[in-house]
Amino acid sequence: MQATQTTKVNVFSAAVIVAALGYFVDIYDLILFSIVRVQSLKDLGIIDKAEVTNQGLFLINMQMGGMLLGGILWGILGDKRGRLSVLFGSILLYSLANLANGFVTSVEQYAWLRLIAGIGLAGELGAGITLVSESLPKEKRGYGTMVVATVGVSGAMLAYWVGEKLGWRNAYFVGGGLGLALLLLRVSVFESGMFQQVQAQTEVVRGNFLSLFTNGARFGKYLRILLIGVPLWFVVGILVTLAPEFGRELGLTGEVTAGLAVFWCYFGLVFGDFLSGALSQLWRSRNKALLVFLAFCAAMVAVYLFAIQGATPKVFYGVCFVLGMSVGFWALFVTVAAEQFGTNLRATVATTAPNFARGSVVLLVPAFKFLSAQFGFVPGAAILGGVSLLIAFWAVSTLPESYGKDLDYVE
């Protein structure tokens, strides 16, 4: 009976639309701080450039710490209390934090609110992908998660435009308002039927995060999933975030900004997420699509580091756009995470995996500093990127194929 009902579900169902819009606002807020960082800190009285950098890194670390904590918290809640409670709870939390960010008068207030916002931001994508994966027929769920990602990552472009045009305080108000408006759609979304069936089975343990580490095979699968997401954050966290520094090292004919580099990278991500999701459906293989995009990413990292010396800023931004396309396997990565585990652990994995992958930046940054000090700025980046890509290739190659897998089971 359940299978008969799910085959009638449209790809553009209420669950898909709300998850996509939620991720849109999620990405808006996630990227907004990077865009308004300098302007907001200067308005709060931080004038010295070195101090702006130091305080900015402190605030980013607070946000990232919140996301790592929130990933575990929301993941467990998603399997214990339901996908919808996490989807809308996370949207409410980061929306309120956004609104409060517009009123801050000190760096200390800013830091605590970025921590709270980070906790909120950690839950939406995993809960949304899990709900969509369980709500759509197995032959269509890749299209559903493709829609979520394609719509969602475009929130970065709105964040850039609003941050540049309306000022940082108003940009936070806009983000908070968008999230609260989205909550009005909650009445049209229903809980996952798979989760409700498992919830009724009182003997099934749900949301046991530690169980991912107590079974060798389960832990190995979870670790490989995490490793697949690392190259994306090498590209975004190192190559794109440090665009001004790389621009100087590559001898570009003009200055480039991190804000525009992020804009063009995420613009490319929109197309990449659409293409990777579509190919995984057409080829009936998640792993084949992932391997092709990892190869694409490796080629574009090589172009970025070795083929545009002395180029113009326009060429550089064009490369950032294509580089963004090459890492457009983000939603496919989260979809695979959701498809690899049973219903009683699915939200835990799908929520922690993207946040732990994002958290890899905490390790990538010191690794890059060490390698660049030993071998040089560009060679150091090439070594780090090459290692992360090779490990990701191995992880995908040894992971079981999950396209068309029946998700109605427990661990």
mmCIF file of C-alpha atoms in Angstrom:
data_model
loop_
_atom_site.group_PDB
_atom_site.id
_atom_site.type_symbol
_atom_site.label_atom_id
_atom_site.label_comp_id
_atom_site.label_asym_id
_atom_site.label_seq_id
_atom_site.Cartn_x
_atom_site.Cartn_y
_atom_site.Cartn_z
ATOM 1 C CA MET A 1 0.000 0.000 0.000
ATOM 2 C CA GLN A 2 2.809 2.407 0.842
ATOM 3 C CA ALA A 3 4.556 1.786 -2.488
ATOM 4 C CA THR A 4 1.325 2.393 -4.392
ATOM 5 C CA GLN A 5 0.849 5.739 -2.702
ATOM 6 C CA THR A 6 4.391 7.016 -3.143
ATOM 7 C CA THR A 7 4.425 6.387 -6.905
ATOM 8 C CA LYS A 8 1.791 9.092 -7.244
ATOM 9 C CA VAL A 9 3.945 11.723 -5.545
ATOM 10 C CA ASN A 10 5.054 14.538 -7.864
ATOM 11 C CA VAL A 11 8.694 15.648 -7.941
ATOM 12 C CA PHE A 12 7.466 19.190 -7.224
ATOM 13 C CA SER A 13 5.551 18.153 -4.112
ATOM 14 C CA ALA A 14 5.109 20.421 -1.108
ATOM 15 C CA ALA A 15 7.965 18.621 0.680
ATOM 16 C CA VAL A 16 10.367 19.289 -2.207
ATOM 17 C CA ILE A 17 9.328 22.936 -2.557
ATOM 18 C CA VAL A 18 9.604 23.698 1.165
ATOM 19 C CA ALA A 19 12.940 21.854 1.470
ATOM 20 C CA ALA A 20 14.282 23.764 -1.551
ATOM 21 C CA LEU A 21 13.161 27.156 -0.247
ATOM 22 C CA GLY A 22 14.479 26.316 3.215
ATOM 23 C CA TYR A 23 17.877 25.467 1.747
ATOM 24 C CA PHE A 24 17.745 28.700 -0.282
ATOM 25 C CA VAL A 25 17.425 30.743 2.915
ATOM 26 C CA ASP A 26 19.956 28.459 4.644
ATOM 27 C CA ILE A 27 22.607 29.165 1.982
ATOM 28 C CA TYR A 28 21.695 32.869 2.001
ATOM 29 C CA ASP A 29 22.558 33.098 5.700
ATOM 30 C CA LEU A 30 25.562 30.770 5.472
ATOM 31 C CA ILE A 31 27.200 32.889 2.768
ATOM 32 C CA LEU A 32 25.957 36.287 3.970
ATOM 33 C CA PHE A 33 28.476 36.571 6.796
ATOM 34 C CA SER A 34 31.395 36.041 4.407
ATOM 35 C CA ILE A 35 30.024 38.839 2.227
ATOM 36 C CA VAL A 36 29.324 41.415 4.969
ATOM 37 C CA ARG A 37 32.171 40.429 7.323
ATOM 38 C CA VAL A 38 34.427 43.417 6.669
ATOM 39 C CA GLN A 39 31.649 46.003 6.471
ATOM 40 C CA SER A 40 29.919 44.789 9.638
ATOM 41 C CA LEU A 41 33.105 44.600 11.722
ATOM 42 C CA LYS A 42 34.157 48.098 10.661
ATOM 43 C CA ASP A 43 30.751 49.420 11.720
ATOM 44 C CA LEU A 44 31.269 47.742 15.093
ATOM 45 C CA GLY A 45 34.499 49.699 15.563
ATOM 46 C CA ILE A 46 37.108 47.208 14.305
ATOM 47 C CA ILE A 47 39.291 49.356 12.039
ATOM 48 C CA ASP A 48 42.704 47.678 11.939
ATOM 49 C CA LYS A 49 42.934 45.299 8.941
ATOM 50 C CA ALA A 50 44.722 42.584 10.887
ATOM 51 C CA GLU A 51 42.109 42.787 13.635
ATOM 52 C CA VAL A 52 39.286 42.618 11.069
ATOM 53 C CA THR A 53 40.844 39.404 9.768
ATOM 54 C CA ASN A 54 41.357 37.948 13.254
ATOM 55 C CA GLN A 55 37.863 38.807 14.469
ATOM 56 C CA GLY A 56 36.391 37.564 11.206
ATOM 57 C CA LEU A 57 38.107 34.194 11.624
ATOM 58 C CA PHE A 58 36.886 34.062 15.223
ATOM 59 C CA LEU A 59 33.288 34.643 14.100
ATOM 60 C CA ILE A 60 33.596 32.070 11.311
ATOM 61 C CA ASN A 61 34.908 29.537 13.827
ATOM 62 C CA MET A 62 31.963 30.297 16.131
ATOM 63 C CA GLN A 63 29.557 29.711 13.251
ATOM 64 C CA MET A 64 31.366 26.513 12.243
ATOM 65 C CA GLY A 65 31.386 25.289 15.841
ATOM 66 C CA GLY A 66 27.639 25.839 15.957
ATOM 67 C CA MET A 67 27.194 23.859 12.748
ATOM 68 C CA LEU A 68 29.222 20.915 14.030
ATOM 69 C CA LEU A 69 27.218 20.884 17.258
ATOM 70 C CA GLY A 70 23.943 21.426 15.425
ATOM 71 C CA GLY A 71 24.685 18.648 12.954
ATOM 72 C CA ILE A 72 24.735 16.090 15.752
ATOM 73 C CA LEU A 73 21.819 17.665 17.638
ATOM 74 C CA TRP A 74 19.437 17.988 14.676
ATOM 75 C CA GLY A 75 20.471 14.631 13.233
ATOM 76 C CA ILE A 76 19.554 12.789 16.423
ATOM 77 C CA LEU A 77 16.315 14.771 16.772
ATOM 78 C CA GLY A 78 15.432 14.014 13.155
ATOM 79 C CA ASP A 79 15.472 10.283 13.866
ATOM 80 C CA LYS A 80 13.867 10.566 17.297
ATOM 81 C CA ARG A 81 11.226 13.274 16.809
ATOM 82 C CA GLY A 82 10.746 13.389 13.045
ATOM 83 C CA ARG A 83 12.002 15.053 9.875
ATOM 84 C CA LEU A 84 9.457 17.886 9.947
ATOM 85 C CA SER A 85 10.264 18.970 13.501
ATOM 86 C CA VAL A 86 13.920 19.423 12.509
ATOM 87 C CA LEU A 87 13.138 21.050 9.152
ATOM 88 C CA PHE A 88 11.004 23.775 10.676
ATOM 89 C CA GLY A 89 12.839 23.980 13.999
ATOM 90 C CA SER A 90 16.129 24.709 12.255
ATOM 91 C CA ILE A 91 14.514 27.296 9.965
ATOM 92 C CA LEU A 92 12.961 29.050 12.969
ATOM 93 C CA LEU A 93 16.252 29.117 14.898
ATOM 94 C CA TYR A 94 18.460 30.509 12.125
ATOM 95 C CA SER A 95 15.770 33.011 11.110
ATOM 96 C CA LEU A 96 15.536 34.445 14.627
ATOM 97 C CA ALA A 97 19.330 34.516 14.886
ATOM 98 C CA ASN A 98 19.458 36.349 11.560
ATOM 99 C CA LEU A 99 17.046 39.019 12.752
ATOM 100 C CA ALA A 100 19.016 39.431 15.988
ATOM 101 C CA ASN A 101 22.262 39.760 14.005
ATOM 102 C CA GLY A 102 20.877 42.959 12.513
ATOM 103 C CA PHE A 103 20.786 44.550 15.985
ATOM 104 C CA VAL A 104 24.243 43.618 17.332
ATOM 105 C CA THR A 105 26.370 46.348 18.874
ATOM 106 C CA SER A 106 29.492 44.349 19.832
ATOM 107 C CA VAL A 107 31.666 41.533 18.517
ATOM 108 C CA GLU A 108 30.733 39.423 21.557
ATOM 109 C CA GLN A 109 27.030 39.617 20.692
ATOM 110 C CA TYR A 110 27.869 38.920 17.066
ATOM 111 C CA ALA A 111 29.866 35.822 18.029
ATOM 112 C CA TRP A 112 27.160 34.242 20.162
ATOM 113 C CA LEU A 113 24.537 34.883 17.513
ATOM 114 C CA ARG A 114 26.741 33.337 14.819
ATOM 115 C CA LEU A 115 27.049 30.289 17.082
ATOM 116 C CA ILE A 116 23.251 30.088 17.432
ATOM 117 C CA ALA A 117 22.787 30.697 13.712
ATOM 118 C CA GLY A 118 25.306 27.929 12.987
ATOM 119 C CA ILE A 119 23.334 25.486 15.126
ATOM 120 C CA GLY A 120 20.187 26.382 13.190
ATOM 121 C CA LEU A 121 21.875 26.235 9.775
ATOM 122 C CA ALA A 122 23.120 22.721 10.479
ATOM 123 C CA GLY A 123 19.712 21.055 10.392
ATOM 124 C CA GLU A 124 17.808 22.174 7.319
ATOM 125 C CA LEU A 125 19.619 20.424 4.471
ATOM 126 C CA GLY A 126 19.882 16.991 6.092
ATOM 127 C CA ALA A 127 16.260 17.037 7.265
ATOM 128 C CA GLY A 128 15.051 18.297 3.894
ATOM 129 C CA ILE A 129 16.988 15.715 1.864
ATOM 130 C CA THR A 130 15.872 12.915 4.201
ATOM 131 C CA LEU A 131 12.209 13.956 3.962
ATOM 132 C CA VAL A 132 12.378 14.263 0.170
ATOM 133 C CA SER A 133 14.214 10.930 -0.214
ATOM 134 C CA GLU A 134 11.605 9.128 1.884
ATOM 135 C CA SER A 135 8.611 10.890 0.336
ATOM 136 C CA LEU A 136 9.377 10.331 -3.366
ATOM 137 C CA PRO A 137 9.422 7.039 -5.296
ATOM 138 C CA LYS A 138 12.922 5.556 -5.462
ATOM 139 C CA GLU A 139 13.070 6.178 -9.232
ATOM 140 C CA LYS A 140 12.389 9.919 -8.753
ATOM 141 C CA ARG A 141 14.094 10.888 -5.510
ATOM 142 C CA GLY A 142 17.286 11.951 -7.292
ATOM 143 C CA TYR A 143 15.282 14.522 -9.228
ATOM 144 C CA GLY A 144 13.739 15.784 -5.989
ATOM 145 C CA THR A 145 17.078 16.312 -4.255
ATOM 146 C CA MET A 146 18.398 17.906 -7.476
ATOM 147 C CA VAL A 147 15.620 20.511 -7.258
ATOM 148 C CA VAL A 148 16.397 21.150 -3.576
ATOM 149 C CA ALA A 149 20.068 21.802 -4.300
ATOM 150 C CA THR A 150 19.629 23.795 -7.500
ATOM 151 C CA VAL A 151 17.169 26.193 -5.881
ATOM 152 C CA GLY A 152 19.056 26.252 -2.591
ATOM 153 C CA VAL A 153 22.544 27.219 -3.700
ATOM 154 C CA SER A 154 21.163 30.170 -5.662
ATOM 155 C CA GLY A 155 20.531 31.766 -2.251
ATOM 156 C CA ALA A 156 24.234 32.721 -2.273
ATOM 157 C CA MET A 157 23.652 35.057 -5.222
ATOM 158 C CA LEU A 158 20.779 36.805 -3.470
ATOM 159 C CA ALA A 159 22.964 37.177 -0.386
ATOM 160 C CA TYR A 160 25.667 38.881 -2.447
ATOM 161 C CA TRP A 161 23.205 41.288 -4.084
ATOM 162 C CA VAL A 162 21.349 42.168 -0.848
ATOM 163 C CA GLY A 163 24.578 42.502 1.138
ATOM 164 C CA GLU A 164 26.059 44.864 -1.450
ATOM 165 C CA LYS A 165 22.935 46.954 -2.070
ATOM 166 C CA LEU A 166 21.086 47.168 1.248
ATOM 167 C CA GLY A 167 23.850 47.113 3.869
ATOM 168 C CA TRP A 168 24.716 44.386 6.319
ATOM 169 C CA ARG A 169 22.025 45.018 8.959
ATOM 170 C CA ASN A 170 19.225 45.089 6.407
ATOM 171 C CA ALA A 171 20.684 41.990 4.760
ATOM 172 C CA TYR A 172 20.302 40.084 8.026
ATOM 173 C CA PHE A 173 16.737 41.399 8.427
ATOM 174 C CA VAL A 174 15.893 40.180 4.927
ATOM 175 C CA GLY A 175 17.266 36.719 5.674
ATOM 176 C CA GLY A 176 15.319 36.452 8.932
ATOM 177 C CA GLY A 177 12.132 37.658 7.273
ATOM 178 C CA LEU A 178 12.462 35.147 4.436
ATOM 179 C CA GLY A 179 12.850 32.287 6.901
ATOM 180 C CA LEU A 180 9.871 33.292 9.026
ATOM 181 C CA ALA A 181 7.736 33.700 5.895
ATOM 182 C CA LEU A 182 8.716 30.187 4.842
ATOM 183 C CA LEU A 183 7.307 28.776 8.093
ATOM 184 C CA LEU A 184 3.823 29.707 6.861
ATOM 185 C CA LEU A 185 4.096 26.822 4.374
ATOM 186 C CA ARG A 186 4.514 24.204 7.098
ATOM 187 C CA VAL A 187 0.795 23.292 7.107
ATOM 188 C CA SER A 188 1.072 21.854 3.589
ATOM 189 C CA VAL A 189 3.898 19.399 4.373
ATOM 190 C CA PHE A 190 3.398 15.965 5.887
ATOM 191 C CA GLU A 191 5.774 13.779 7.868
ATOM 192 C CA SER A 192 7.624 10.920 6.183
ATOM 193 C CA GLY A 193 5.545 7.741 6.145
ATOM 194 C CA MET A 194 8.691 5.622 6.548
ATOM 195 C CA PHE A 195 9.608 7.485 9.720
ATOM 196 C CA GLN A 196 6.100 7.143 11.139
ATOM 197 C CA GLN A 197 6.201 3.373 10.594
ATOM 198 C CA VAL A 198 9.538 3.080 12.399
ATOM 199 C CA GLN A 199 8.349 5.445 15.140
ATOM 200 C CA ALA A 200 5.512 3.016 15.873
ATOM 201 C CA GLN A 201 8.021 0.192 16.398
ATOM 202 C CA THR A 202 9.051 0.916 19.986
ATOM 203 C CA GLU A 203 11.717 -1.799 19.944
ATOM 204 C CA VAL A 204 13.720 0.010 17.225
ATOM 205 C CA VAL A 205 16.437 2.343 18.551
ATOM 206 C CA ARG A 206 16.383 5.623 16.599
ATOM 207 C CA GLY A 207 18.993 8.381 16.310
ATOM 208 C CA ASN A 208 21.809 6.564 18.136
ATOM 209 C CA PHE A 209 24.761 8.616 16.850
ATOM 210 C CA LEU A 210 27.336 6.472 18.667
ATOM 211 C CA SER A 211 26.124 3.366 16.827
ATOM 212 C CA LEU A 212 27.838 4.759 13.710
ATOM 213 C CA PHE A 213 31.167 4.079 15.442
ATOM 214 C CA THR A 214 30.488 0.777 17.210
ATOM 215 C CA ASN A 215 30.140 -1.326 14.059
ATOM 216 C CA GLY A 216 33.167 -1.599 11.752
ATOM 217 C CA ALA A 217 31.274 -1.891 8.469
ATOM 218 C CA ARG A 218 28.885 0.909 9.396
ATOM 219 C CA PHE A 219 31.692 3.216 10.473
ATOM 220 C CA GLY A 220 33.663 2.490 7.290
ATOM 221 C CA LYS A 221 30.679 3.423 5.154
ATOM 222 C CA TYR A 222 30.054 6.594 7.163
ATOM 223 C CA LEU A 223 33.722 7.640 6.928
ATOM 224 C CA ARG A 224 33.773 7.162 3.160
ATOM 225 C CA ILE A 225 30.688 9.336 2.819
ATOM 226 C CA LEU A 226 32.376 12.118 4.790
ATOM 227 C CA LEU A 227 35.503 11.934 2.623
ATOM 228 C CA ILE A 228 33.484 12.447 -0.575
ATOM 229 C CA GLY A 229 32.510 15.958 0.548
ATOM 230 C CA VAL A 230 36.030 17.175 1.413
ATOM 231 C CA PRO A 231 37.095 18.294 -2.127
ATOM 232 C CA LEU A 232 34.138 20.659 -2.333
ATOM 233 C CA TRP A 233 35.209 22.427 0.836
ATOM 234 C CA PHE A 234 38.819 22.497 -0.315
ATOM 235 C CA VAL A 235 37.598 24.433 -3.357
ATOM 236 C CA VAL A 236 35.247 26.764 -1.444
ATOM 237 C CA GLY A 237 37.233 27.086 1.796
ATOM 238 C CA ILE A 238 40.723 27.432 0.287
ATOM 239 C CA LEU A 239 40.736 28.296 -3.426
ATOM 240 C CA VAL A 240 37.685 30.584 -3.530
ATOM 241 C CA THR A 241 37.815 32.116 -0.046
ATOM 242 C CA LEU A 242 41.484 33.026 -0.575
ATOM 243 C CA ALA A 243 40.853 34.355 -4.088
ATOM 244 C CA PRO A 244 42.651 37.700 -3.452
ATOM 245 C CA GLU A 245 45.766 35.880 -2.252
ATOM 246 C CA PHE A 246 45.715 33.427 -5.150
ATOM 247 C CA GLY A 247 45.136 36.328 -7.542
ATOM 248 C CA ARG A 248 48.368 37.957 -6.382
ATOM 249 C CA GLU A 249 50.301 34.667 -6.524
ATOM 250 C CA LEU A 250 49.056 34.018 -10.061
ATOM 251 C CA GLY A 251 49.993 37.523 -11.188
ATOM 252 C CA LEU A 252 46.519 38.543 -12.348
ATOM 253 C CA THR A 253 46.320 41.880 -14.146
ATOM 254 C CA GLY A 254 43.931 43.324 -11.539
ATOM 255 C CA GLU A 255 42.601 42.822 -8.020
ATOM 256 C CA VAL A 256 39.920 40.206 -7.344
ATOM 257 C CA THR A 257 37.582 40.007 -4.364
ATOM 258 C CA ALA A 258 36.494 37.010 -2.319
ATOM 259 C CA GLY A 259 32.873 38.194 -2.504
ATOM 260 C CA LEU A 260 32.739 38.050 -6.301
ATOM 261 C CA ALA A 261 34.699 34.793 -6.373
ATOM 262 C CA VAL A 262 32.134 33.238 -4.002
ATOM 263 C CA PHE A 263 29.290 34.649 -6.118
ATOM 264 C CA TRP A 264 30.595 33.107 -9.350
ATOM 265 C CA CYS A 265 31.506 29.824 -7.661
ATOM 266 C CA TYR A 266 27.993 29.401 -6.259
ATOM 267 C CA PHE A 267 26.477 30.480 -9.563
ATOM 268 C CA GLY A 268 28.366 27.564 -11.099
ATOM 269 C CA LEU A 269 27.175 25.303 -8.291
ATOM 270 C CA VAL A 270 23.579 25.902 -9.383
ATOM 271 C CA PHE A 271 24.296 24.331 -12.775
ATOM 272 C CA GLY A 272 26.569 21.655 -11.345
ATOM 273 C CA ASP A 273 23.981 20.461 -8.819
ATOM 274 C CA PHE A 274 21.363 20.259 -11.559
ATOM 275 C CA LEU A 275 23.684 18.376 -13.914
ATOM 276 C CA SER A 276 25.051 15.906 -11.354
ATOM 277 C CA GLY A 277 21.567 15.047 -10.115
ATOM 278 C CA ALA A 278 20.230 14.630 -13.641
ATOM 279 C CA LEU A 279 23.160 12.441 -14.715
ATOM 280 C CA SER A 280 22.787 10.197 -11.664
ATOM 281 C CA GLN A 281 19.187 9.611 -12.721
ATOM 282 C CA LEU A 282 19.871 9.168 -16.442
ATOM 283 C CA TRP A 283 22.817 6.823 -15.804
ATOM 284 C CA ARG A 284 20.933 5.107 -12.960
ATOM 285 C CA SER A 285 24.094 5.380 -10.888
ATOM 286 C CA ARG A 286 25.056 7.791 -8.103
ATOM 287 C CA ASN A 287 28.653 6.546 -8.040
ATOM 288 C CA LYS A 288 29.278 7.008 -11.756
ATOM 289 C CA ALA A 289 28.044 10.610 -11.603
ATOM 290 C CA LEU A 290 30.196 11.291 -8.527
ATOM 291 C CA LEU A 291 33.325 9.888 -10.177
ATOM 292 C CA VAL A 292 32.779 11.986 -13.314
ATOM 293 C CA PHE A 293 32.379 15.148 -11.248
ATOM 294 C CA LEU A 294 35.446 14.385 -9.152
ATOM 295 C CA ALA A 295 37.453 14.060 -12.369
ATOM 296 C CA PHE A 296 35.906 17.332 -13.589
ATOM 297 C CA CYS A 297 36.890 18.965 -10.284
ATOM 298 C CA ALA A 298 40.476 17.686 -10.552
ATOM 299 C CA ALA A 299 40.783 19.175 -14.051
ATOM 300 C CA MET A 300 39.423 22.559 -12.932
ATOM 301 C CA VAL A 301 41.677 22.720 -9.862
ATOM 302 C CA ALA A 302 44.616 22.207 -12.237
ATOM 303 C CA VAL A 303 43.318 24.994 -14.507
ATOM 304 C CA TYR A 304 42.836 27.343 -11.542
ATOM 305 C CA LEU A 305 46.331 26.762 -10.168
ATOM 306 C CA PHE A 306 48.443 26.349 -13.307
ATOM 307 C CA ALA A 307 46.693 27.666 -16.434
ATOM 308 C CA ILE A 308 45.674 31.261 -15.714
ATOM 309 C CA GLN A 309 48.907 32.968 -14.640
ATOM 310 C CA GLY A 310 48.792 36.614 -15.700
ATOM 311 C CA ALA A 311 45.117 36.411 -16.696
ATOM 312 C CA THR A 312 42.550 39.181 -16.258
ATOM 313 C CA PRO A 313 40.100 39.241 -13.323
ATOM 314 C CA LYS A 314 37.301 38.481 -15.790
ATOM 315 C CA VAL A 315 39.027 35.241 -16.820
ATOM 316 C CA PHE A 316 39.639 34.393 -13.156
ATOM 317 C CA TYR A 317 35.951 34.807 -12.274
ATOM 318 C CA GLY A 318 35.048 32.682 -15.287
ATOM 319 C CA VAL A 319 37.274 29.915 -13.965
ATOM 320 C CA CYS A 320 35.616 30.278 -10.533
ATOM 321 C CA PHE A 321 32.247 29.761 -12.238
ATOM 322 C CA VAL A 322 33.344 26.529 -13.955
ATOM 323 C CA LEU A 323 35.152 25.434 -10.781
ATOM 324 C CA GLY A 324 31.833 25.873 -8.973
ATOM 325 C CA MET A 325 30.134 23.680 -11.571
ATOM 326 C CA SER A 326 32.749 20.984 -10.995
ATOM 327 C CA VAL A 327 31.919 20.737 -7.282
ATOM 328 C CA GLY A 328 28.189 20.737 -7.953
ATOM 329 C CA PHE A 329 27.814 17.255 -6.498
ATOM 330 C CA TRP A 330 26.891 18.572 -3.036
ATOM 331 C CA ALA A 331 23.232 17.491 -3.056
ATOM 332 C CA LEU A 332 24.198 14.207 -4.710
ATOM 333 C CA PHE A 333 26.661 13.659 -1.857
ATOM 334 C CA VAL A 334 23.922 14.268 0.751
ATOM 335 C CA THR A 335 21.481 12.086 -1.213
ATOM 336 C CA VAL A 336 23.977 9.208 -1.166
ATOM 337 C CA ALA A 337 24.430 9.719 2.589
ATOM 338 C CA ALA A 338 20.654 9.404 3.093
ATOM 339 C CA GLU A 339 20.404 6.343 0.836
ATOM 340 C CA GLN A 340 23.197 4.381 2.519
ATOM 341 C CA PHE A 341 21.554 4.002 5.960
ATOM 342 C CA GLY A 342 18.321 2.706 7.450
ATOM 343 C CA THR A 343 15.358 4.826 8.477
ATOM 344 C CA ASN A 344 16.328 4.799 12.158
ATOM 345 C CA LEU A 345 19.711 6.437 11.381
ATOM 346 C CA ARG A 346 19.032 8.194 8.079
ATOM 347 C CA ALA A 347 18.466 11.731 9.402
ATOM 348 C CA THR A 348 21.449 11.404 11.749
ATOM 349 C CA VAL A 349 23.755 10.560 8.832
ATOM 350 C CA ALA A 350 22.232 12.962 6.293
ATOM 351 C CA THR A 351 22.492 15.848 8.785
ATOM 352 C CA THR A 352 25.902 15.169 10.327
ATOM 353 C CA ALA A 353 27.637 14.266 7.046
ATOM 354 C CA PRO A 354 27.373 17.678 5.312
ATOM 355 C CA ASN A 355 28.262 19.518 8.511
ATOM 356 C CA PHE A 356 31.288 17.332 9.231
ATOM 357 C CA ALA A 357 32.350 17.770 5.591
ATOM 358 C CA ARG A 358 32.065 21.538 6.043
ATOM 359 C CA GLY A 359 34.002 21.157 9.266
ATOM 360 C CA SER A 360 36.882 19.630 7.313
ATOM 361 C CA VAL A 361 37.901 23.237 6.617
ATOM 362 C CA VAL A 362 39.164 23.313 10.210
ATOM 363 C CA LEU A 363 41.738 20.672 9.190
ATOM 364 C CA LEU A 364 42.275 21.871 5.620
ATOM 365 C CA VAL A 365 43.366 25.379 6.656
ATOM 366 C CA PRO A 366 46.311 24.347 8.908
ATOM 367 C CA ALA A 367 47.262 21.633 6.392
ATOM 368 C CA PHE A 368 47.367 24.262 3.660
ATOM 369 C CA LYS A 369 49.427 26.610 5.831
ATOM 370 C CA PHE A 370 51.950 23.841 6.478
ATOM 371 C CA LEU A 371 52.186 22.720 2.839
ATOM 372 C CA SER A 372 52.405 26.259 1.484
ATOM 373 C CA ALA A 373 55.195 27.046 3.927
ATOM 374 C CA GLN A 374 57.083 23.932 2.790
ATOM 375 C CA PHE A 375 56.457 23.996 -0.963
ATOM 376 C CA GLY A 376 54.987 27.392 -1.818
ATOM 377 C CA PHE A 377 51.489 28.853 -1.996
ATOM 378 C CA VAL A 378 50.320 27.331 -5.292
ATOM 379 C CA PRO A 379 52.194 23.961 -5.024
ATOM 380 C CA GLY A 380 50.900 23.564 -1.462
ATOM 381 C CA ALA A 381 47.328 24.013 -2.674
ATOM 382 C CA ALA A 382 47.941 21.522 -5.500
ATOM 383 C CA ILE A 383 49.230 18.872 -3.094
ATOM 384 C CA LEU A 384 46.333 19.324 -0.668
ATOM 385 C CA GLY A 385 43.759 19.307 -3.461
ATOM 386 C CA GLY A 386 45.308 16.262 -5.095
ATOM 387 C CA VAL A 387 45.307 14.263 -1.863
ATOM 388 C CA SER A 388 41.699 15.159 -1.003
ATOM 389 C CA LEU A 389 40.534 14.259 -4.525
ATOM 390 C CA LEU A 390 42.389 10.927 -4.585
ATOM 391 C CA ILE A 391 40.876 9.967 -1.225
ATOM 392 C CA ALA A 392 37.409 10.961 -2.474
ATOM 393 C CA PHE A 393 37.914 8.820 -5.617
ATOM 394 C CA TRP A 394 38.750 5.852 -3.391
ATOM 395 C CA ALA A 395 35.739 6.521 -1.145
ATOM 396 C CA VAL A 396 33.264 6.579 -4.055
ATOM 397 C CA SER A 397 34.843 3.555 -5.741
ATOM 398 C CA THR A 398 34.435 1.398 -2.633
ATOM 399 C CA LEU A 399 30.946 2.605 -1.630
ATOM 400 C CA PRO A 400 27.929 0.430 -2.559
ATOM 401 C CA GLU A 401 25.726 1.833 -5.333
ATOM 402 C CA SER A 402 22.535 3.353 -3.888
ATOM 403 C CA TYR A 403 20.483 4.357 -6.940
ATOM 404 C CA GLY A 404 17.016 2.798 -6.775
ATOM 405 C CA LYS A 405 17.661 1.335 -3.337
ATOM 406 C CA ASP A 406 14.597 0.596 -1.219
ATOM 407 C CA LEU A 407 14.915 2.852 1.839
ATOM 408 C CA ASP A 408 12.187 1.228 3.908
ATOM 409 C CA TYR A 409 14.468 -0.657 6.336
ATOM 410 C CA VAL A 410 16.238 -0.163 9.670
ATOM 411 C CA GLU A 411 19.826 -0.691 10.777
#
